[in-house]
CSV table of C-alpha atoms and ligand atoms in Angstrom, one decimal:
chain,number,residue,atom,x,y,z
A,1,MET,CA,7.0,-1.1,-32.7
A,2,PRO,CA,8.2,-3.8,-30.3
A,3,VAL,CA,7.4,-2.5,-26.8
A,4,GLU,CA,5.1,0.5,-26.0
A,5,ILE,CA,4.3,1.7,-22.5
A,6,CYS,CA,1.2,3.6,-21.7
A,7,ALA,CA,1.0,5.6,-18.5
A,8,VAL,CA,-2.6,5.2,-17.3
A,9,GLY,CA,-2.6,6.3,-13.7
A,10,GLY,CA,0.0,7.3,-11.0
A,11,PHE,CA,2.2,9.1,-13.5
A,12,GLY,CA,2.5,12.8,-12.4
A,13,GLU,CA,0.3,12.1,-9.4
A,14,ILE,CA,0.3,10.0,-6.2
A,15,GLY,CA,-2.4,7.3,-6.4
A,16,LYS,CA,-4.6,5.3,-8.8
A,17,ASN,CA,-1.6,3.4,-10.2
A,18,MET,CA,-2.0,1.7,-13.5
A,19,CYS,CA,0.4,1.0,-16.4
A,20,ALA,CA,-0.1,-0.9,-19.6
A,21,VAL,CA,2.6,-2.5,-21.8
A,22,ARG,CA,2.1,-3.5,-25.4
A,23,VAL,CA,4.4,-6.1,-26.8
A,24,ASP,CA,3.6,-6.6,-30.5
A,25,ASP,CA,-0.1,-7.5,-30.4
A,26,GLU,CA,-0.4,-8.4,-26.7
A,27,VAL,CA,-0.9,-6.2,-23.7
A,28,VAL,CA,-0.3,-6.6,-20.0
A,29,ILE,CA,-1.6,-4.3,-17.3
A,30,PHE,CA,0.3,-3.6,-14.1
A,31,ASP,CA,-1.8,-2.4,-11.1
A,32,MET,CA,-5.3,-1.0,-11.0
A,33,GLY,CA,-5.5,1.2,-8.0
A,34,LEU,CA,-7.6,3.8,-6.2
A,35,HIS,CA,-6.7,7.4,-5.6
A,36,MET,CA,-7.4,7.2,-1.9
A,37,GLY,CA,-8.0,11.0,-1.3
A,38,ASN,CA,-10.4,11.3,-4.2
A,39,TYR,CA,-12.1,8.0,-3.3
A,40,VAL,CA,-12.6,8.9,0.4
A,41,LYS,CA,-13.9,12.3,-0.5
A,42,PHE,CA,-16.3,11.0,-3.1
A,43,THR,CA,-17.6,8.1,-1.0
A,44,GLU,CA,-18.1,10.3,2.0
A,45,GLU,CA,-20.0,12.9,0.0
A,46,GLU,CA,-22.0,10.5,-2.2
A,47,ARG,CA,-22.2,7.1,-0.4
A,48,GLU,CA,-25.6,7.8,1.2
A,49,GLN,CA,-27.1,8.3,-2.2
A,50,VAL,CA,-25.1,6.0,-4.4
A,51,VAL,CA,-25.9,2.3,-3.7
A,52,LYS,CA,-23.4,0.8,-6.1
A,53,LEU,CA,-20.5,2.9,-7.1
A,54,ASP,CA,-20.5,3.5,-10.8
A,55,PRO,CA,-17.0,3.3,-12.6
A,56,LYS,CA,-17.9,6.2,-14.8
A,57,GLU,CA,-18.6,8.4,-11.8
A,58,LEU,CA,-15.5,7.2,-10.1
A,59,LYS,CA,-13.4,8.0,-13.2
A,60,LYS,CA,-15.0,11.5,-13.4
A,61,VAL,CA,-13.9,12.3,-9.9
A,62,HIS,CA,-10.4,10.8,-10.5
A,63,ALA,CA,-10.9,8.1,-7.8
A,64,ILE,CA,-9.9,5.3,-10.3
A,65,PRO,CA,-7.6,5.3,-13.4
A,66,ASN,CA,-9.0,6.5,-16.7
A,67,ASP,CA,-8.7,3.2,-18.5
A,68,ASN,CA,-10.3,4.7,-21.6
A,69,THR,CA,-6.8,5.9,-22.5
A,70,ILE,CA,-6.2,2.2,-23.6
A,71,ASP,CA,-9.5,1.5,-25.2
A,72,ASP,CA,-7.7,0.7,-28.5
A,73,TRP,CA,-5.7,-1.9,-26.6
A,74,ARG,CA,-8.6,-3.4,-24.7
A,75,PRO,CA,-9.0,-6.6,-26.9
A,76,LEU,CA,-5.3,-7.3,-26.6
A,77,VAL,CA,-5.1,-7.5,-22.8
A,78,LYS,CA,-3.7,-10.9,-21.6
A,79,ALA,CA,-3.3,-10.3,-17.9
A,80,ILE,CA,-3.8,-7.8,-15.1
A,81,ILE,CA,-1.0,-7.9,-12.6
A,82,PRO,CA,-1.2,-6.0,-9.3
A,83,SER,CA,2.2,-5.6,-7.7
A,84,HIS,CA,1.0,-5.8,-4.0
A,85,ALA,CA,-2.1,-5.5,-1.8
A,86,HIS,CA,-2.2,-1.7,-1.2
A,87,LEU,CA,-5.5,-0.1,-2.3
A,88,ASP,CA,-3.7,2.4,-4.5
A,89,HIS,CA,-2.6,-0.7,-6.5
A,90,VAL,CA,-5.5,-3.1,-6.3
A,91,GLY,CA,-8.5,-1.0,-5.2
A,92,ALA,CA,-9.8,-0.2,-8.7
A,93,ILE,CA,-9.9,-3.9,-9.8
A,94,PRO,CA,-13.5,-4.3,-8.6
A,95,TYR,CA,-14.6,-1.4,-10.8
A,96,LEU,CA,-12.4,-1.9,-13.9
A,97,ALA,CA,-11.2,-5.4,-14.3
A,98,SER,CA,-14.4,-7.0,-15.5
A,99,ALA,CA,-14.2,-4.9,-18.7
A,100,PHE,CA,-11.1,-6.8,-19.7
A,101,ASP,CA,-11.2,-10.5,-20.8
A,102,ALA,CA,-8.0,-11.4,-18.8
A,103,PRO,CA,-7.1,-13.1,-15.6
A,104,ILE,CA,-5.7,-11.3,-12.6
A,105,ILE,CA,-2.3,-12.6,-11.5
A,106,CYS,CA,-0.9,-11.7,-8.1
A,107,THR,CA,0.8,-13.1,-5.0
A,108,PRO,CA,-1.3,-15.2,-2.5
A,109,PHE,CA,-1.6,-12.4,0.1
A,110,THR,CA,-2.7,-9.9,-2.6
A,111,ALA,CA,-5.2,-12.4,-3.9
A,112,ASN,CA,-6.6,-13.0,-0.5
A,113,VAL,CA,-7.0,-9.3,0.2
A,114,LEU,CA,-8.6,-8.8,-3.2
A,115,GLN,CA,-11.1,-11.6,-2.6
A,116,SER,CA,-12.2,-10.2,0.7
A,117,ILE,CA,-12.7,-6.7,-0.8
A,118,ILE,CA,-14.9,-8.3,-3.5
A,119,ARG,CA,-16.8,-10.3,-0.9
A,120,ASP,CA,-17.3,-7.4,1.4
A,121,ASP,CA,-18.5,-5.0,-1.3
A,122,LYS,CA,-20.6,-7.7,-2.9
A,123,ILE,CA,-19.0,-7.2,-6.3
A,124,LYS,CA,-19.1,-9.8,-9.1
A,125,LEU,CA,-15.7,-10.1,-10.7
A,126,THR,CA,-15.7,-12.1,-14.0
A,127,ASN,CA,-11.9,-12.4,-14.1
A,128,ALA,CA,-10.1,-15.4,-12.7
A,129,ILE,CA,-7.6,-14.7,-9.9
A,130,ASN,CA,-4.5,-16.8,-10.4
A,131,GLU,CA,-1.8,-16.9,-7.6
A,132,LEU,CA,1.9,-16.7,-8.3
A,133,ALA,CA,4.3,-16.9,-5.3
A,134,PRO,CA,7.1,-14.4,-4.9
A,135,ASN,CA,10.3,-15.5,-6.7
A,136,SER,CA,8.5,-17.7,-9.2
A,137,ARG,CA,7.5,-17.5,-12.8
A,138,MET,CA,4.5,-18.2,-15.0
A,139,LYS,CA,3.9,-18.5,-18.7
A,140,LEU,CA,1.3,-16.0,-20.0
A,141,THR,CA,1.3,-16.6,-23.8
A,142,ASP,CA,3.7,-18.1,-26.3
A,143,LYS,CA,5.8,-15.0,-26.2
A,144,LEU,CA,5.3,-13.6,-22.7
A,145,SER,CA,6.0,-14.9,-19.2
A,146,VAL,CA,5.8,-13.1,-15.8
A,147,GLU,CA,8.2,-13.4,-12.9
A,148,PHE,CA,7.6,-12.1,-9.4
A,149,ILE,CA,10.7,-10.9,-7.6
A,150,HIS,CA,10.4,-10.4,-3.8
A,151,VAL,CA,11.0,-6.9,-2.5
A,152,THR,CA,10.6,-5.2,0.9
A,153,HIS,CA,7.7,-2.7,1.4
A,154,SER,CA,5.1,-1.9,4.0
A,155,THR,CA,2.8,-4.9,3.2
A,156,PRO,CA,3.7,-8.6,2.7
A,157,HIS,CA,4.2,-10.3,-0.6
A,158,THR,CA,5.2,-7.1,-2.5
A,159,VAL,CA,7.0,-7.9,-5.8
A,160,PHE,CA,8.7,-6.4,-8.7
A,161,VAL,CA,6.9,-7.7,-11.8
A,162,ALA,CA,9.3,-8.8,-14.5
A,163,LEU,CA,7.5,-9.3,-17.8
A,164,HIS,CA,9.8,-11.4,-20.0
A,165,THR,CA,9.3,-10.5,-23.7
A,166,PRO,CA,11.3,-11.4,-26.8
A,167,TYR,CA,12.7,-7.9,-26.6
A,168,GLY,CA,13.9,-8.0,-23.0
A,169,ILE,CA,12.4,-7.6,-19.6
A,170,VAL,CA,9.9,-5.0,-18.8
A,171,LEU,CA,10.3,-4.4,-15.1
A,172,TYR,CA,7.5,-2.9,-13.1
A,173,ALA,CA,9.5,-1.8,-10.0
A,174,THR,CA,7.2,0.3,-7.9
A,175,ASP,CA,6.6,0.4,-4.2
A,176,PHE,CA,9.7,-0.9,-2.5
A,177,LYS,CA,12.5,0.0,-0.2
A,178,VAL,CA,15.9,-1.6,0.4
A,179,ASP,CA,15.5,-3.2,3.8
A,180,ILE,CA,18.1,-5.7,4.8
A,181,THR,CA,16.7,-6.1,8.4
A,182,PRO,CA,12.9,-6.3,7.9
A,183,VAL,CA,10.9,-7.5,10.9
A,184,LEU,CA,8.8,-9.9,8.9
A,185,GLY,CA,9.7,-11.9,5.8
A,186,LYS,CA,12.8,-12.0,3.7
A,187,LYS,CA,15.2,-9.1,3.3
A,188,PHE,CA,15.7,-7.1,0.1
A,189,ASP,CA,18.0,-9.1,-2.1
A,190,MET,CA,20.2,-7.0,-4.3
A,191,GLN,CA,21.7,-10.1,-5.9
A,192,LEU,CA,18.3,-10.9,-7.4
A,193,MET,CA,18.5,-7.4,-9.0
A,194,GLU,CA,22.0,-8.0,-10.3
A,195,LYS,CA,20.8,-11.2,-12.0
A,196,LEU,CA,18.6,-9.0,-14.2
A,197,LYS,CA,21.5,-6.9,-15.4
A,198,GLY,CA,21.8,-6.6,-19.1
A,199,ASN,CA,18.3,-8.1,-19.8
A,200,VAL,CA,16.1,-5.2,-18.7
A,201,LEU,CA,14.7,-3.2,-21.6
A,202,VAL,CA,12.8,-0.8,-19.4
A,203,ALA,CA,12.3,-0.3,-15.7
A,204,ILE,CA,9.3,1.6,-14.3
A,205,VAL,CA,10.5,2.7,-10.9
A,206,ASP,CA,9.0,4.1,-7.7
A,207,SER,CA,10.0,7.7,-7.6
A,208,LEU,CA,8.0,9.1,-4.7
A,209,TYR,CA,11.0,10.2,-2.6
A,210,SER,CA,13.5,10.7,-5.4
A,211,GLN,CA,14.4,14.1,-3.9
A,212,ASP,CA,15.2,12.8,-0.5
A,213,ASN,CA,19.0,12.4,-0.3
A,214,LYS,CA,19.1,9.4,2.1
A,215,LYS,CA,18.4,5.8,2.5
A,216,THR,CA,14.9,4.9,3.8
A,217,PRO,CA,15.4,3.4,7.3
A,218,SER,CA,14.6,-0.3,7.8
A,219,GLU,CA,11.3,-1.4,9.4
A,220,SER,CA,13.4,-2.5,12.3
A,221,VAL,CA,14.0,1.2,13.0
A,222,ALA,CA,10.3,1.7,13.3
A,223,ARG,CA,10.2,-1.2,15.8
A,224,GLU,CA,12.8,0.6,17.9
A,225,MET,CA,10.9,3.9,17.7
A,226,LEU,CA,7.8,2.1,19.0
A,227,ARG,CA,9.8,0.4,21.8
A,228,ASP,CA,11.3,3.7,22.7
A,229,VAL,CA,7.9,5.3,23.2
A,230,LEU,CA,6.0,2.4,24.6
A,231,LEU,CA,8.6,1.1,27.0
A,232,SER,CA,9.8,4.5,28.3
A,233,VAL,CA,6.5,6.3,28.9
A,234,ASP,CA,4.7,5.7,32.2
A,235,SER,CA,1.5,4.2,30.8
A,236,LYS,CA,0.7,2.0,33.8
A,237,PRO,CA,-2.7,3.3,34.9
A,238,HIS,CA,-3.7,4.5,31.4
A,239,SER,CA,-5.2,3.3,28.2
A,240,VAL,CA,-2.9,2.9,25.2
A,241,ILE,CA,-4.1,3.0,21.6
A,242,VAL,CA,-1.9,2.5,18.6
A,243,THR,CA,-3.2,3.3,15.2
A,244,THR,CA,-1.4,2.2,12.0
A,245,PHE,CA,-2.0,0.9,8.5
A,246,SER,CA,-4.1,-2.3,8.6
A,247,SER,CA,-2.1,-3.8,5.8
A,248,HIS,CA,1.2,-3.2,7.6
A,249,ILE,CA,1.5,-6.7,9.2
A,250,ALA,CA,5.2,-6.2,10.1
A,251,ARG,CA,4.3,-3.0,12.1
A,252,ILE,CA,1.4,-4.7,13.8
A,253,LYS,CA,3.8,-7.5,14.8
A,254,SER,CA,6.1,-5.0,16.4
A,255,ILE,CA,3.3,-3.3,18.3
A,256,ILE,CA,2.1,-6.7,19.6
A,257,GLU,CA,5.6,-7.5,20.8
A,258,CYS,CA,5.9,-4.2,22.6
A,259,ALA,CA,2.5,-4.7,24.2
A,260,HIS,CA,3.6,-8.0,25.6
A,261,GLN,CA,6.7,-6.5,27.1
A,262,LEU,CA,4.3,-4.2,28.9
A,263,ASN,CA,2.2,-7.2,30.0
A,264,ARG,CA,-0.8,-5.9,28.1
A,265,HIS,CA,-3.2,-8.0,26.0
A,266,VAL,CA,-3.7,-6.8,22.5
A,267,VAL,CA,-6.9,-6.4,20.5
A,268,LEU,CA,-7.2,-5.4,16.8
A,269,LEU,CA,-10.4,-3.6,16.2
A,270,GLY,CA,-12.3,-3.1,13.0
A,271,ARG,CA,-13.1,-4.7,9.6
A,272,SER,CA,-10.1,-3.4,7.9
A,273,MET,CA,-7.7,-4.7,10.6
A,274,ALA,CA,-9.4,-8.1,10.5
A,275,LYS,CA,-9.2,-8.3,6.7
A,276,TYR,CA,-5.4,-8.0,6.4
A,277,ALA,CA,-4.7,-9.9,9.6
A,278,PHE,CA,-6.7,-12.9,8.4
A,279,ALA,CA,-5.1,-12.7,4.9
A,280,ALA,CA,-1.7,-12.9,6.6
A,281,GLU,CA,-2.8,-15.9,8.6
A,282,ASP,CA,-4.3,-17.7,5.5
A,283,CYS,CA,-1.0,-17.2,3.7
A,284,ASP,CA,1.2,-18.3,6.7
A,285,ILE,CA,2.8,-14.9,6.8
A,286,TYR,CA,2.0,-14.0,10.5
A,287,HIS,CA,-0.5,-15.6,12.8
A,288,THR,CA,-1.8,-12.6,14.5
A,289,SER,CA,-4.5,-14.5,16.4
A,290,LYS,CA,-1.9,-16.5,18.3
A,291,PHE,CA,-0.8,-13.3,19.9
A,292,ALA,CA,-3.8,-11.0,19.9
A,293,GLU,CA,-7.6,-10.9,19.6
A,294,ILE,CA,-9.0,-9.8,16.3
A,295,ILE,CA,-12.5,-8.3,16.4
A,296,LYS,CA,-14.3,-7.5,13.2
A,297,TYR,CA,-17.9,-6.8,13.7
A,298,GLY,CA,-19.7,-3.8,15.4
A,299,SER,CA,-21.6,-5.5,18.2
A,300,LYS,CA,-18.6,-7.6,19.2
A,301,VAL,CA,-16.4,-4.5,19.1
A,302,ARG,CA,-18.8,-2.7,21.5
A,303,GLN,CA,-18.8,-5.6,23.9
A,304,LYS,CA,-15.0,-5.7,23.9
A,305,LEU,CA,-14.6,-2.0,24.4
A,306,LYS,CA,-17.0,-2.2,27.4
A,307,LYS,CA,-14.7,-4.9,28.9
A,308,ILE,CA,-11.6,-2.8,28.2
A,309,GLU,CA,-13.2,0.2,29.8
A,310,SER,CA,-13.2,-1.7,33.1
A,311,GLU,CA,-9.6,-3.0,32.6
A,312,ARG,CA,-8.0,0.0,31.0
A,313,ASN,CA,-4.4,-0.7,32.0
A,314,LYS,CA,-4.5,-4.4,30.9
A,315,TRP,CA,-5.0,-3.8,27.2
A,316,LEU,CA,-3.4,-2.2,24.2
A,317,ILE,CA,-5.8,-1.4,21.4
A,318,ILE,CA,-4.6,-1.5,17.7
A,319,ALA,CA,-7.2,0.6,15.8
A,320,THR,CA,-8.0,1.9,12.4
A,321,GLY,CA,-8.1,5.7,12.0
A,322,HIS,CA,-4.5,6.8,11.5
A,323,GLN,CA,-5.6,9.4,8.8
A,324,GLY,CA,-8.6,10.4,11.0
A,325,GLU,CA,-11.0,8.6,8.7
A,326,PRO,CA,-14.5,9.5,9.9
A,327,LYS,CA,-15.8,6.0,10.1
A,328,SER,CA,-12.7,4.5,11.7
A,329,MET,CA,-12.4,3.1,15.2
A,330,LEU,CA,-10.2,5.9,16.6
A,331,THR,CA,-12.5,8.6,15.3
A,332,ARG,CA,-15.5,6.8,16.8
A,333,ILE,CA,-13.7,6.6,20.1
A,334,ALA,CA,-12.9,10.3,19.9
A,335,ASN,CA,-16.5,11.0,19.0
A,336,ARG,CA,-17.7,9.0,22.0
A,337,THR,CA,-20.0,6.9,19.9
A,338,VAL,CA,-18.7,3.6,21.3
A,339,PRO,CA,-18.7,2.5,25.0
A,340,PHE,CA,-15.1,3.5,25.8
A,341,ARG,CA,-13.9,6.9,27.0
A,342,LEU,CA,-10.5,8.3,26.6
A,343,ARG,CA,-9.3,10.1,29.7
A,344,LYS,CA,-6.5,12.6,30.7
A,345,ASP,CA,-3.0,11.2,30.1
A,346,ASP,CA,-4.2,8.2,28.1
A,347,ILE,CA,-1.8,7.5,25.2
A,348,VAL,CA,-2.5,7.5,21.5
A,349,ILE,CA,0.3,6.6,19.1
A,350,PHE,CA,0.1,7.4,15.4
A,351,SER,CA,2.4,4.8,13.9
A,352,CYS,CA,2.1,6.3,10.4
A,353,ASN,CA,2.7,9.5,8.4
A,354,ILE,CA,-0.1,11.8,7.3
A,355,ILE,CA,-0.7,11.0,3.6
A,356,PRO,CA,-0.4,14.6,2.4
A,357,VAL,CA,-3.8,15.2,0.7
A,358,PRO,CA,-6.2,17.9,2.0
A,359,VAL,CA,-8.9,15.5,3.0
A,360,ASN,CA,-6.5,13.6,5.3
A,361,MET,CA,-5.0,16.7,6.7
A,362,GLU,CA,-8.4,18.1,7.7
A,363,HIS,CA,-9.5,14.8,9.2
A,364,ARG,CA,-6.3,14.3,11.2
A,365,GLN,CA,-6.3,17.9,12.5
A,366,LYS,CA,-9.9,17.5,13.7
A,367,LEU,CA,-9.1,14.2,15.4
A,368,GLU,CA,-6.0,15.5,17.1
A,369,GLU,CA,-7.9,18.5,18.4
A,370,GLN,CA,-10.6,16.2,19.9
A,371,LEU,CA,-7.9,14.0,21.5
A,372,THR,CA,-6.0,17.0,22.9
A,373,ASP,CA,-9.2,18.5,24.4
A,374,MET,CA,-9.6,15.2,26.3
A,375,GLY,CA,-6.1,15.5,27.7
A,376,VAL,CA,-4.8,12.6,25.7
A,377,ARG,CA,-1.0,12.4,25.1
A,378,ILE,CA,-0.4,12.1,21.4
A,379,TYR,CA,2.7,10.6,19.8
A,380,LYS,CA,2.9,11.3,16.1
A,381,ASP,CA,5.1,10.0,13.3
A,382,ILE,CA,6.3,6.8,15.1
A,383,HIS,CA,6.9,5.6,11.6
A,384,VAL,CA,9.4,4.9,8.8
A,385,SER,CA,8.3,4.8,5.2
A,386,GLY,CA,7.9,1.8,3.0
A,387,HIS,CA,9.1,3.7,0.0
A,388,ALA,CA,12.7,4.0,-1.4
A,389,SER,CA,14.6,7.2,-1.1
A,390,ARG,CA,17.0,8.6,-3.7
A,391,GLU,CA,20.0,6.5,-2.7
A,392,ASP,CA,18.0,3.3,-2.7
A,393,MET,CA,16.8,4.1,-6.2
A,394,ARG,CA,20.4,4.7,-7.3
A,395,ASP,CA,21.5,1.3,-5.9
A,396,VAL,CA,18.7,-0.6,-7.6
A,397,ILE,CA,19.1,1.1,-11.0
A,398,ARG,CA,22.8,0.5,-10.8
A,399,ALA,CA,22.3,-3.2,-10.0
A,400,ILE,CA,19.7,-3.7,-12.8
A,401,GLN,CA,21.2,-1.3,-15.4
A,402,PRO,CA,18.0,-1.0,-17.5
A,403,LYS,CA,18.2,0.4,-21.0
A,404,HIS,CA,15.3,2.8,-20.3
A,405,ILE,CA,13.9,4.1,-17.0
A,406,ILE,CA,10.5,5.7,-16.3
A,407,PRO,CA,9.4,7.3,-13.0
A,408,VAL,CA,6.1,6.2,-11.5
A,409,HIS,CA,4.2,6.9,-8.2
A,410,SER,CA,5.0,10.6,-7.9
A,411,ALA,CA,3.8,14.1,-8.7
A,412,LYS,CA,5.9,16.6,-10.6
A,413,ALA,CA,8.6,17.0,-7.9
A,414,GLY,CA,9.2,13.2,-7.7
A,415,ILE,CA,9.4,12.9,-11.5
A,416,ARG,CA,11.9,15.8,-11.6
A,417,GLY,CA,14.1,14.3,-8.9
A,418,PHE,CA,14.1,11.0,-10.7
A,419,VAL,CA,15.0,12.4,-14.0
A,420,ASP,CA,17.9,14.3,-12.4
A,421,LEU,CA,19.0,11.0,-10.7
A,422,GLY,CA,18.8,9.3,-14.1
A,423,ILE,CA,21.0,12.0,-15.7
A,424,GLU,CA,23.5,11.5,-12.8
A,425,LEU,CA,23.5,7.8,-13.7
A,426,GLY,CA,24.2,8.5,-17.4
A,427,TYR,CA,20.7,8.5,-18.8
A,428,ARG,CA,19.4,11.2,-21.1
A,429,GLU,CA,16.0,12.9,-20.7
A,430,GLY,CA,13.7,12.0,-23.6
A,431,LYS,CA,16.2,9.4,-24.9
A,432,ASN,CA,16.2,6.8,-22.2
A,433,VAL,CA,14.7,8.4,-19.1
A,434,HIS,CA,11.1,9.2,-19.9
A,435,PRO,CA,9.1,11.5,-17.5
A,436,LEU,CA,5.6,10.3,-18.6
A,437,VAL,CA,2.4,11.8,-17.3
A,438,ASN,CA,-1.0,10.0,-17.3
A,439,GLY,CA,-2.3,9.4,-20.9
A,440,GLN,CA,1.2,9.5,-22.5
A,441,ARG,CA,2.8,6.6,-24.4
A,442,VAL,CA,6.4,5.8,-25.2
A,443,ILE,CA,8.0,3.3,-27.5
A,444,VAL,CA,11.2,1.7,-26.1
A,445,GLU,CA,13.7,-0.3,-28.1
B,501,LIG,ZN1,2.4,0.2,-1.6
């Protein structure tokens, strides 16, 4: 039984990613993430009563992966390796990792974000956090070593995790797109993929958009979309607010550049914005504070908003709240609980998609109704995804030529699309393309 994969979370669903690999008597865990929809719903309903979130409760409401599916492997775990800093990949670490006697190994940006989550939530983590830079390799045990391969995605320092074993490479290849003109960081390097050819026993691959027959557009397309709106709309006397993912440093860079073309100062508002912006600075990825103000705490935010209220046409606000989250800055502005009022013909740009879970859709609808009632002009979907589409997946699988493939990060439709793609590429369902759902295991050889 050389290599066995256990699908713990994110298989047959979107969110709470976690995958365990057993190689003889050693186990490595990839990702330990939150299910954002379930987590937001739970913390909104329960947070007033629950002081410290209990992992058991979080598991019960499916907000974090059910790691009890690998209880028999627990003593064998040698490392926990999150692939990047998105919460659906690292967000459950504070609740689950301490129950494993193993270090966390991740890129510097991911480590920085993880440390600030732990600090902010006052969580004690017993695991060491060891940094490994993209495109470098680290020995784990006598038999195992881990290599991080740079890929492009919607947050910096995202990697494919290559676990080198005596039986070949186990490649955890989730959350990527093929972007050869990114606006921040290195491009996707297909040659790095080709170098793996012939050595990959199994690849566990992002299958979210396996049914979309296209190539996901580059992040530079999103920059053009932003430019197109911001530079062509007459915003002169009005307020402009752009909301996007706090972790999307490349997008924030593009927004700042557009704002400067409009001769507006930029301010990033909110704890979450500050967390990722400072992480990017610490890791020398992008120095936001050279180009914009970053304001983290409530009282300072109020002061700043008061100032902006009197200089409305001189600023561009980058705010949290793209999913209409109730505690976010944009929602608070819409609720008029901060000293800044939106007026008729002010501009709000959603540089994001709506993550299609009911709780988000409800929140966004409510927010958009409030904004519309104020006469605000809304620009939605000024966005391109960070996830591969079907043709990107085809190129990557062709370059790597893994012996086995497994879809991850998708619900039923994504799995089906991926299996069909696998069949087109010469794989056979159940033989070497394995549509796993949470809790299932498969032996590959
Ligand atoms: Zn991601």
